[in-house]
Coordinates of C-alpha atoms and ligand atoms in Angstrom, one line a residue:
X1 CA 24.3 19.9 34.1
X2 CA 20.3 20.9 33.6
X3 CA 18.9 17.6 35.4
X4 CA 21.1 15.9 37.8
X5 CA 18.1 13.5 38.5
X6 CA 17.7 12.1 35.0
X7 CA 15.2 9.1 36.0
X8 CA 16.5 6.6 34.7
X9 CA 19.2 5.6 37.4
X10 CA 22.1 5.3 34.7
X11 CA 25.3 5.8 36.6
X12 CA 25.7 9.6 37.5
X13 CA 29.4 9.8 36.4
X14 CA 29.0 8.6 33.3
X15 CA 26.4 10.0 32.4
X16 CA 28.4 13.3 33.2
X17 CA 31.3 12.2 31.2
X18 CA 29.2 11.7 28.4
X19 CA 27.3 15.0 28.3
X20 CA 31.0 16.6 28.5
X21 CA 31.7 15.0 25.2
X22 CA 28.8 16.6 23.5
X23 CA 29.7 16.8 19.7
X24 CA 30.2 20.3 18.4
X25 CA 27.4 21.9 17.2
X26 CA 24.3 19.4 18.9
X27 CA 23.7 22.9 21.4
X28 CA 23.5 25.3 18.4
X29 CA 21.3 22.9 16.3
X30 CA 18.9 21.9 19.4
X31 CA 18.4 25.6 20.4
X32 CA 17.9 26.4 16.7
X33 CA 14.8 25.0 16.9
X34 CA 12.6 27.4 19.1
X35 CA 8.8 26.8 17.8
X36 CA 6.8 27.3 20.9
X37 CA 4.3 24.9 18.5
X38 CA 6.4 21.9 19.4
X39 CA 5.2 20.2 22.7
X40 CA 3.5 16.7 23.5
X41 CA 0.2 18.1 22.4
X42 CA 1.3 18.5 19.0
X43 CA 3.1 15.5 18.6
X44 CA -0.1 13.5 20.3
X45 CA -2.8 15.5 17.8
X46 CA -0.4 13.7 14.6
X47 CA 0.1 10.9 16.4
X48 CA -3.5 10.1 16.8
X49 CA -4.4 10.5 13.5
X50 CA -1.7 8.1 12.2
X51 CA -2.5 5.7 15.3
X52 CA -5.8 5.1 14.0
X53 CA -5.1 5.3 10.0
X54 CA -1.7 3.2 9.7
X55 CA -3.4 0.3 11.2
X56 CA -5.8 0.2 8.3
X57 CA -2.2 0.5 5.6
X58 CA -1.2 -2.1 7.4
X59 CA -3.6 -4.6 7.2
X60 CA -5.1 -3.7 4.0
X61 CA -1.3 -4.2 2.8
X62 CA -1.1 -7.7 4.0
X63 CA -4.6 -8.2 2.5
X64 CA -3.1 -7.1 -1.0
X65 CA -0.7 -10.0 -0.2
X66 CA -3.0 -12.8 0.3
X67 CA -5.2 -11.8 -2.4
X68 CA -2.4 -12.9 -4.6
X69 CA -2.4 -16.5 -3.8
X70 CA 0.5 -17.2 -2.1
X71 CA -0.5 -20.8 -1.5
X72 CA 0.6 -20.9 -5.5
X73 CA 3.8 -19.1 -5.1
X74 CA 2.6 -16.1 -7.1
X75 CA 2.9 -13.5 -4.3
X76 CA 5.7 -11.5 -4.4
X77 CA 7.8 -11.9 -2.6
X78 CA 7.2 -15.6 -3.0
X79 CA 9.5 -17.1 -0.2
X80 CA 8.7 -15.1 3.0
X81 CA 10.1 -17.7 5.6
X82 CA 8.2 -18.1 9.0
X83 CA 6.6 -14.2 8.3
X84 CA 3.7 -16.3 6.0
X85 CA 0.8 -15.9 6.5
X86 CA -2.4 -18.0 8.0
X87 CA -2.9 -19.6 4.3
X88 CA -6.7 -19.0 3.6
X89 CA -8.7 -18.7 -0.1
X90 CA -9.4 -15.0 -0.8
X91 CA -12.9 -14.7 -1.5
X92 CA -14.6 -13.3 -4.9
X93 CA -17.1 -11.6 -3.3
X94 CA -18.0 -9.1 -2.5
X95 CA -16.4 -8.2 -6.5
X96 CA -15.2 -4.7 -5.3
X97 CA -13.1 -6.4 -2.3
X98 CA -9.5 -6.2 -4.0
X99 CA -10.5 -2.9 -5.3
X100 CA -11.3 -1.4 -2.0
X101 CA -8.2 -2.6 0.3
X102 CA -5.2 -1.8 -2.8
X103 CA -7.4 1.5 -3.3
X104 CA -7.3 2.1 1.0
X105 CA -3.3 0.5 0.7
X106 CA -2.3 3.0 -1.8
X107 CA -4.4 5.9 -1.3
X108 CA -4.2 6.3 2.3
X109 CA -0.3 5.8 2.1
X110 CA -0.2 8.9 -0.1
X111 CA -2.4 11.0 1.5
X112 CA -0.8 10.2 5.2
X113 CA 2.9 11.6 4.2
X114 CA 1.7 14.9 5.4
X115 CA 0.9 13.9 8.7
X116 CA 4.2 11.6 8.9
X117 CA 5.9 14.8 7.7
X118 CA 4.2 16.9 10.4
X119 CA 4.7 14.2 13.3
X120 CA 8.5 14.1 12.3
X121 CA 8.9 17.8 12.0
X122 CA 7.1 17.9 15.7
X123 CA 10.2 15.8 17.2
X124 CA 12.9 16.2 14.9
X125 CA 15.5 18.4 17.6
X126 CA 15.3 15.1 19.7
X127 CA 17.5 13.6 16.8
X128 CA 19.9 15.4 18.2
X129 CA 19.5 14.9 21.8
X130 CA 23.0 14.7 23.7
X131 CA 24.2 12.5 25.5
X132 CA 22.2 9.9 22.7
X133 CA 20.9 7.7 25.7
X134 CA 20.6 8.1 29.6
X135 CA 20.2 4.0 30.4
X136 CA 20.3 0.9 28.5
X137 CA 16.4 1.3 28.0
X138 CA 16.1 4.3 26.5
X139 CA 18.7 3.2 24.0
X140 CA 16.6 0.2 23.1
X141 CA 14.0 2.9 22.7
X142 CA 15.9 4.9 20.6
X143 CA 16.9 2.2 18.5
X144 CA 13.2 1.4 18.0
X145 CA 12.3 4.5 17.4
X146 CA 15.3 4.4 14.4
X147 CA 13.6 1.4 12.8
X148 CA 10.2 3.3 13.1
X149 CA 11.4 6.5 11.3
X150 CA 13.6 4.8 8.5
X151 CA 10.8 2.3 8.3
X152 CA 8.0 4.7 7.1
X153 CA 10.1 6.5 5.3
X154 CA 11.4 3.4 3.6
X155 CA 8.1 2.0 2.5
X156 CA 6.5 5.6 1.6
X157 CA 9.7 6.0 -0.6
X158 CA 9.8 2.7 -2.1
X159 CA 5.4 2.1 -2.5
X160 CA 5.7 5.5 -4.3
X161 CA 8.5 4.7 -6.4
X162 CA 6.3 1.8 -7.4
X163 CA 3.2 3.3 -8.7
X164 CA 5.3 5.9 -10.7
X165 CA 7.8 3.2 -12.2
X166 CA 5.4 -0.1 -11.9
X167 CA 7.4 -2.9 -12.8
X168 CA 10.8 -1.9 -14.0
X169 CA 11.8 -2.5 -10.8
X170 CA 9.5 -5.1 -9.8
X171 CA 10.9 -7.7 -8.1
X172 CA 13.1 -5.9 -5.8
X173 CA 10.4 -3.8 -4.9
X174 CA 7.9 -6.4 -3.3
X175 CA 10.6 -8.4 -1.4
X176 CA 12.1 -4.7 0.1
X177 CA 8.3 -3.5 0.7
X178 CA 7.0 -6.7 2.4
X179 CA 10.1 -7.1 4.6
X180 CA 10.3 -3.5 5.3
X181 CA 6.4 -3.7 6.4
X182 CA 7.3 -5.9 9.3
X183 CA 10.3 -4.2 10.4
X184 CA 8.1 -0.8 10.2
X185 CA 5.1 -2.5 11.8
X186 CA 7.2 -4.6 14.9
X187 CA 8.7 -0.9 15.8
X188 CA 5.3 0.5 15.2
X189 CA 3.7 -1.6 17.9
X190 CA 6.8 -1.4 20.2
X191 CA 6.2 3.0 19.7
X192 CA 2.4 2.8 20.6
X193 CA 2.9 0.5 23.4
X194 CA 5.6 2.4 24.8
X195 CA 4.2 5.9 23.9
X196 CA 0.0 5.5 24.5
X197 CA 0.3 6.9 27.7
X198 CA 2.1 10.0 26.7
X199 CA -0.3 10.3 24.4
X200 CA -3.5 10.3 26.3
X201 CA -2.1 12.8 28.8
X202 CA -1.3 14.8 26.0
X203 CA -4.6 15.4 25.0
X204 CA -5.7 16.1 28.1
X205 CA -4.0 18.7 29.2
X206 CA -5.1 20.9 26.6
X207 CA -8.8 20.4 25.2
X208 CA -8.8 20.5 21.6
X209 CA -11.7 22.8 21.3
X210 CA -9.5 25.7 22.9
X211 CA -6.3 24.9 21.3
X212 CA -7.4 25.1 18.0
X213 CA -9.3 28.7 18.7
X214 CA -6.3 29.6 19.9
X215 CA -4.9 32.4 17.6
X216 CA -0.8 32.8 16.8
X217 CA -0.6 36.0 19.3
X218 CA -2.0 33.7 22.2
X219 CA 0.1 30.9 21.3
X220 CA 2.0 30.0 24.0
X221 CA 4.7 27.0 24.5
X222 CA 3.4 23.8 26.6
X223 CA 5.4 23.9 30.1
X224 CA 8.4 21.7 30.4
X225 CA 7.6 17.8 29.2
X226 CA 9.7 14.9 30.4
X227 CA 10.5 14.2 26.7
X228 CA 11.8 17.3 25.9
X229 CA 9.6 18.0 23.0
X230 CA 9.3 21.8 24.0
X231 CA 12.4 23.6 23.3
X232 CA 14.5 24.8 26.4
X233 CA 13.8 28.6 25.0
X234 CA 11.1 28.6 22.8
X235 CA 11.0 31.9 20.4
X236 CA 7.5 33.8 19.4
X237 CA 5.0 32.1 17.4
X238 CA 5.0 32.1 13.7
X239 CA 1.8 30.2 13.4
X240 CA -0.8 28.5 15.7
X241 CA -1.2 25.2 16.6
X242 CA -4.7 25.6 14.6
X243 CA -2.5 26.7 11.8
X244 CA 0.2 24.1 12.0
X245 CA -2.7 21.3 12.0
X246 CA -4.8 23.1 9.2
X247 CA -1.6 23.1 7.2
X248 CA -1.3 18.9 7.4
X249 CA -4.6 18.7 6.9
X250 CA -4.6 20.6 4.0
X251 CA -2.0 19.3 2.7
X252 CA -3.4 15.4 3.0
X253 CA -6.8 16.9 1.2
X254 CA -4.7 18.0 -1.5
X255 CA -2.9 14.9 -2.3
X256 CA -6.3 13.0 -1.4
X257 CA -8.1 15.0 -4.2
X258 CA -5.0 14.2 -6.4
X259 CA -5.2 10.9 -5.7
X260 CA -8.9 9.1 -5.4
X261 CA -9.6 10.4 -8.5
X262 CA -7.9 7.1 -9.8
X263 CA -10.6 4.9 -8.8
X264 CA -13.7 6.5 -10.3
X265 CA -15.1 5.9 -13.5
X266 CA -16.2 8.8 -15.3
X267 CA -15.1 12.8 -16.0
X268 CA -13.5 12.7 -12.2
X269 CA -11.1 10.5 -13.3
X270 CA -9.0 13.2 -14.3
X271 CA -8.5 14.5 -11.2
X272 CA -6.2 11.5 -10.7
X273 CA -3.4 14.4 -11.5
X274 CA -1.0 11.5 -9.3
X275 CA -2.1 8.7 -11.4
X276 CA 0.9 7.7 -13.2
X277 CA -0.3 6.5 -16.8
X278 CA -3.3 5.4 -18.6
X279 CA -4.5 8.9 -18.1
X280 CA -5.0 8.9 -21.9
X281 CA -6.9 5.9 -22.5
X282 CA -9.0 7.1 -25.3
X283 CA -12.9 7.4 -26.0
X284 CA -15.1 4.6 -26.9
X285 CA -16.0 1.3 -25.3
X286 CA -12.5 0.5 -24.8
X287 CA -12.2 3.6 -23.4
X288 CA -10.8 2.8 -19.9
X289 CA -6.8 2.7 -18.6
X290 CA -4.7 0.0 -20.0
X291 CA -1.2 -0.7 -18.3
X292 CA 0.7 -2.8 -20.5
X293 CA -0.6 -2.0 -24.0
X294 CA -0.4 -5.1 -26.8
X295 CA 2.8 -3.2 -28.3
X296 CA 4.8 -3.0 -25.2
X297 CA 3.7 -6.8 -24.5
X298 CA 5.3 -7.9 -27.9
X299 CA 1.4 -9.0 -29.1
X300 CA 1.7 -9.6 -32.9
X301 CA -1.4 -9.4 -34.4
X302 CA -0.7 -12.7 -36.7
X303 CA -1.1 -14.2 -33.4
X304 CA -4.2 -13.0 -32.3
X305 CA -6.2 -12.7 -35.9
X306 CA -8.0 -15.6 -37.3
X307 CA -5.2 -18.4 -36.5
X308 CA -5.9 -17.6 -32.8
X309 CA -7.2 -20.9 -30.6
X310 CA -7.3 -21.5 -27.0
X311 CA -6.5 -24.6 -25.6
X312 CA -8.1 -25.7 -22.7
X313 CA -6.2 -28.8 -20.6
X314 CA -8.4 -31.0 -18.0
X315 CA -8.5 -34.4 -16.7
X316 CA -6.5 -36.2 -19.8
X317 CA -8.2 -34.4 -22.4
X318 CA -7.5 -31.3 -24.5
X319 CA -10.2 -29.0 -26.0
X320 CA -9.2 -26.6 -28.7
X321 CA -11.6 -23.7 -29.7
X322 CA -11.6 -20.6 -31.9
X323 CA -13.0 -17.5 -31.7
X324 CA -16.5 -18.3 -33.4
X325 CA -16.5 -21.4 -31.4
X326 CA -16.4 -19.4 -27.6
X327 CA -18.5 -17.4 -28.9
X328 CA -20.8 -19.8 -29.6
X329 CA -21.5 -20.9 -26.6
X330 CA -23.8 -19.6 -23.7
X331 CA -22.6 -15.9 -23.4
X332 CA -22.6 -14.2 -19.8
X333 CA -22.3 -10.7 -18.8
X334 CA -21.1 -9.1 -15.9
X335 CA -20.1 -5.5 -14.4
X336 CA -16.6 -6.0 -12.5
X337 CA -13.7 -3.9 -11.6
X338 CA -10.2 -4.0 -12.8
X339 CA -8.1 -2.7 -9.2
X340 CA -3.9 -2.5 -10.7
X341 CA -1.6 -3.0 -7.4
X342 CA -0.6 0.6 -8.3
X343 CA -4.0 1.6 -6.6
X344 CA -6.4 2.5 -9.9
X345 CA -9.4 1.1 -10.8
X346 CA -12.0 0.9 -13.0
X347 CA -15.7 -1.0 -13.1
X348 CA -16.4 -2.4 -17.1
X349 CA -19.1 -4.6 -18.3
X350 CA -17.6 -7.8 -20.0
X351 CA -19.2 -10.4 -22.0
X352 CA -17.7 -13.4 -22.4
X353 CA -17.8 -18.1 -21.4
X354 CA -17.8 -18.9 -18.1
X355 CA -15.0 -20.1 -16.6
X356 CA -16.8 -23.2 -15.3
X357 CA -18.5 -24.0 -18.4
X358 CA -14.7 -23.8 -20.1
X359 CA -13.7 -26.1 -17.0
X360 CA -17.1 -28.6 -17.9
X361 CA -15.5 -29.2 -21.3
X362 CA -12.5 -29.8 -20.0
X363 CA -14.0 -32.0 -18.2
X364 CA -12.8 -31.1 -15.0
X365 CA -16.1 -29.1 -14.0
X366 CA -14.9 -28.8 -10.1
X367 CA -11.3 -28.6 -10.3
X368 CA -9.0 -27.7 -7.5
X369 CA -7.3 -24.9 -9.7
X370 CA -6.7 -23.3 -13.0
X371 CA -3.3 -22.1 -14.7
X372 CA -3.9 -19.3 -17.1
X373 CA -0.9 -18.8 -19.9
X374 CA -0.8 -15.9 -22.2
X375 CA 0.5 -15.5 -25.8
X376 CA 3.0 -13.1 -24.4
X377 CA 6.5 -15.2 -24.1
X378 CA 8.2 -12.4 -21.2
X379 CA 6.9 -10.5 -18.7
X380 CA 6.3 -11.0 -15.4
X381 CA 2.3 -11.2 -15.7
X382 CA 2.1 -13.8 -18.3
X383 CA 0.5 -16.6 -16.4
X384 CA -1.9 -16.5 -13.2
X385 CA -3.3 -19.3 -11.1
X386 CA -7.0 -19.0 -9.7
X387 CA -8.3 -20.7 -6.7
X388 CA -11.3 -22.9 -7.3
X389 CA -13.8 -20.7 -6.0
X390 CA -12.3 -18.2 -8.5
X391 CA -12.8 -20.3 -11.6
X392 CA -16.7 -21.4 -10.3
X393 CA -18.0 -17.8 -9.4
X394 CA -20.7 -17.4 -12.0
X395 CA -19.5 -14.1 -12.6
X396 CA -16.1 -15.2 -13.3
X397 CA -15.3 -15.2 -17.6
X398 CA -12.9 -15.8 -20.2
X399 CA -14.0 -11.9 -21.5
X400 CA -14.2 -11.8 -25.1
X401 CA -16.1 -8.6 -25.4
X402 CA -16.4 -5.4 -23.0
X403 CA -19.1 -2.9 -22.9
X404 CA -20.6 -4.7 -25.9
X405 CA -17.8 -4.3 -28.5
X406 CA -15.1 -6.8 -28.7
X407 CA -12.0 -6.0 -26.7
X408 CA -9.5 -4.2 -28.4
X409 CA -6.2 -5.5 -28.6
X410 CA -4.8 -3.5 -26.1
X411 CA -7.6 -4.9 -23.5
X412 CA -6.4 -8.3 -24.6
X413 CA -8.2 -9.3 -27.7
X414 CA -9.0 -12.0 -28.4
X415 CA -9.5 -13.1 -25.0
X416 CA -9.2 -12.3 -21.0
X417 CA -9.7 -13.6 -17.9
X418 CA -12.0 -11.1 -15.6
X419 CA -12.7 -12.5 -12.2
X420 CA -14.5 -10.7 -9.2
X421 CA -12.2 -9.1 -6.5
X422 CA -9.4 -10.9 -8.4
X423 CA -5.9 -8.6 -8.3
X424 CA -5.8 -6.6 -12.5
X425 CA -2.6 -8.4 -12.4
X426 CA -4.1 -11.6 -12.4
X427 CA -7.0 -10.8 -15.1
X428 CA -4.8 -12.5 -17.7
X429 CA -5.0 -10.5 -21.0
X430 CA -4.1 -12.3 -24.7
X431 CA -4.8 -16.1 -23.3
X432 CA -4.2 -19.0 -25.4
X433 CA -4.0 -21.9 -23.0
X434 CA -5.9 -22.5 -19.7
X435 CA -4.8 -25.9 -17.5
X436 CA -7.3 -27.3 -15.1
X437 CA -6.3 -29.1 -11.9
X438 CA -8.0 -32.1 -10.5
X439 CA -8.7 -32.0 -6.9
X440 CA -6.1 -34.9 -5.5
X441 CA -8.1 -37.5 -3.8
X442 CA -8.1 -38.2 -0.5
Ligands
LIG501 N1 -0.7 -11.0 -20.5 C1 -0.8 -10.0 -19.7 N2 -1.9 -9.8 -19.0 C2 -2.0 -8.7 -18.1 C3 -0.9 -7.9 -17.9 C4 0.2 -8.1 -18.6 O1 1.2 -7.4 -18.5 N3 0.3 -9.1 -19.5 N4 -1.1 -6.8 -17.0 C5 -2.0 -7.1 -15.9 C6 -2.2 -6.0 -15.0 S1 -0.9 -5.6 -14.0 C7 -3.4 -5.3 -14.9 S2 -3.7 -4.1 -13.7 C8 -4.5 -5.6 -15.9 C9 -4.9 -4.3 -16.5 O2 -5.8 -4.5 -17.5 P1 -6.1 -3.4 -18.6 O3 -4.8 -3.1 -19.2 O4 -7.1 -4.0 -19.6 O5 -6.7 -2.3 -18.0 O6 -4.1 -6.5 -16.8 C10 -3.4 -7.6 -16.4 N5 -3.2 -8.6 -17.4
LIG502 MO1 -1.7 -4.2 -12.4

């Protein structure tokens, strides 16, 4: 048929054979698509920009996953097989770490769909390219290419899910997102290794400058591309290439300006159109987004009024102290964020012990580890465990007060844990009991 000399030395005749059983319909769909847009310089322009953003969703995902502490087994998912990674301590400094990689993990992952969107929308009449492979290579490729598209579209899908639903579906949604980043990343790599090439050509047979001051009337189609990307007989231009690209770009502006919002403090905050709750939070000191309130966490407040005492476990010995009692002792202040694995965050000034000084009377004052338990009897987020570095920071408290009024119950009154660049999910709110570990000799 059109290329007797396909390339790819797959067996003439059966490649023939093939092509003869095209499925009905493949022709009329392929030649539907006529945009004289689509071409390799198109595809390259997308592909560049995702080339040197995913990278950054990638890691800072993974980083979001050690910041957990999988060396305790509270990352999720918690068994990950021989895909674990290099065990390390993540670091308290500096305090706006956490905050900065989930808000880079989330943000970027929302404000890239338009560009994944544009990229697929560039290729999409090869999905239907008959016959479906011309060697045993390209199939592999095609293959790869089916874990790359279902994989991107799998983890936007299921990350956004996630910051709209949060936990309901918690559990699930870790073990499918980590799993599904590898898959996605492994056919990611495979793409750019295969693809890089293409790419670089691509841009160089058209310089940017004069493509995108190229108006829809002069828009012309790309000649011929060993891919196939330009359509067999392109129709007139609807848009420009200047347009098409100003259109994804707008489009990730939008959802960026929808989006960032959620990690500033102040009036801008409301921006955050995309932020999914705690949009409300109220005036005042305690002013700032709460995600589980006290009600929803089954806090009575017989449990945190005047009966209230924490207990503090160390090296054979048990302390037990009331309110009046922490606050008796030295008092420290600190300005540190809250970052939520849903991607907001806010900065708050809390006044509260020191975790070291709580792990001193404990007598355990350089422990190997502390297990933080909550009044709450269910939920998920009930109990954290902190590295050592994380309970000696001098910054890192057992808050009893924030932005000089005591914390109201929905901040977790009548005490929380607030630790620098620790995960939100790990600031324990409501605590009643913190366990020090001895370092095991050796
Ligand atoms: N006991 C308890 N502590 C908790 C939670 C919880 O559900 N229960 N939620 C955590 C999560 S996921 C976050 S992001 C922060 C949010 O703190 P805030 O509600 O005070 O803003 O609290 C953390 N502490
Ligand atoms: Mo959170």
């Amino acid at each position: 048929m059109d290329d007797p000399t396909d390339g790819y030395g797959a067996p003439r005749r059966f490649w023939r054979a093939l092509d003869r059983r095209r499925p009905p319909g493949t022709d009329a769909v392929t030649h539907g698509w006529r945009s004289p847009l689509r071409g390799p310089w198109l595809t390259s322009v997308y592909g560049l920009a995702l080339l040197v953003t995913l990278p950054l969703v990638i890691i800072t995902g993974l980083l979001d996953y050690a910041a957990y502490g999988p060396q305790f087994g509270q990352a999720l998912p918690t068994d990950v097989g021989w895909l674990r990674l290099p065990p390390f301590d993540w670091p308290t400094r500096p305090s706006w770490l956490f905050r900065l990689t989930q808000g880079l993990h989330v943000g970027l992952g929302i404000v890239l769909i338009p560009v994944v969107l544009g990229k697929l929308w560039s290729v999409i009449p090869k999905l239907f390219d008959w016959p479906p492979a011309r060697s045993v290579a390209q199939l592999l490729e095609r293959l790869s290419l089916l874990l790359l598209v279902g994989g991107i579209l799998f983890q936007i899908a299921t990350g956004l899910l996630n910051i709209q639903y949060s936990y309901l579906f918690g559990f699930d949604f870790y073990t499918a997102h980590y799993f599904g980043a590898w898959v996605f990343t492994a056919a990611f790599v495979v793409h750019v290794v295969l693809k890089l090439p293409r790419l670089v050509t691509a841009l160089r047979s058209r310089p940017a400058r004069a493509e995108l001051g190229t108006a829809r009337t002069r828009t012309r189609p790309e000649p011929p591309d060993p891919d196939r990307l330009v359509p067999p007989r392109p129709g007139p231009a609807t848009v420009s290439r200047r347009g098409a690209v100003a259109l994804v770009g707008g489009g990730s502006l939008l959802l960026a300006a929808l989006t960032f919002g959620q990690s500033l403090d102040g009036p801008l905050r409301r921006t955050a159109l995309l932020l999914p709750r705690g949009r409300e939070p109220g005036g005042g000191p305690n002013g700032f987004p709460v995600n589980r309130s006290a009600a929803a966490a089954g806090i009575q407040a017989a449990d945190t009024g005047p009966g209230w005492r924490l207990t503090l476990r160390g090296a054979g010995r048990t302390v037990t102290l009331d309110r009046a009692g922490l606050l008796a002792m030295a008092q420290h202040t600190a300005s540190l964020p809250i970052a939520c694995v849903e991607g907001w965050s806010t900065q708050q000034t809390w006044t509260g012990v020191r975790l070291r000084d709580l792990a001193a009377l404990a007598g355990l004052p350089d422990p190997a580890a502390a297990h933080v338990r909550s009044l709450e009897r269910a939920g998920l987020f009930r109990q954290a465990t902190l590295q050592a570095n994380q309970v000696l920071d001098a910054d890192s408290l057992l808050a009893l007060r924030v932005n000089g009024v005591d914390l109201s119950p929905d901040h977790g009154f009548p005490a929380r844990i607030i630790v620098p660049a620790l995960p939100g999910v790990h600031c324990t709110k409501w605590v009643t009991d913190i366990e020090f570990r001895a370092r095991s000799d050796g």
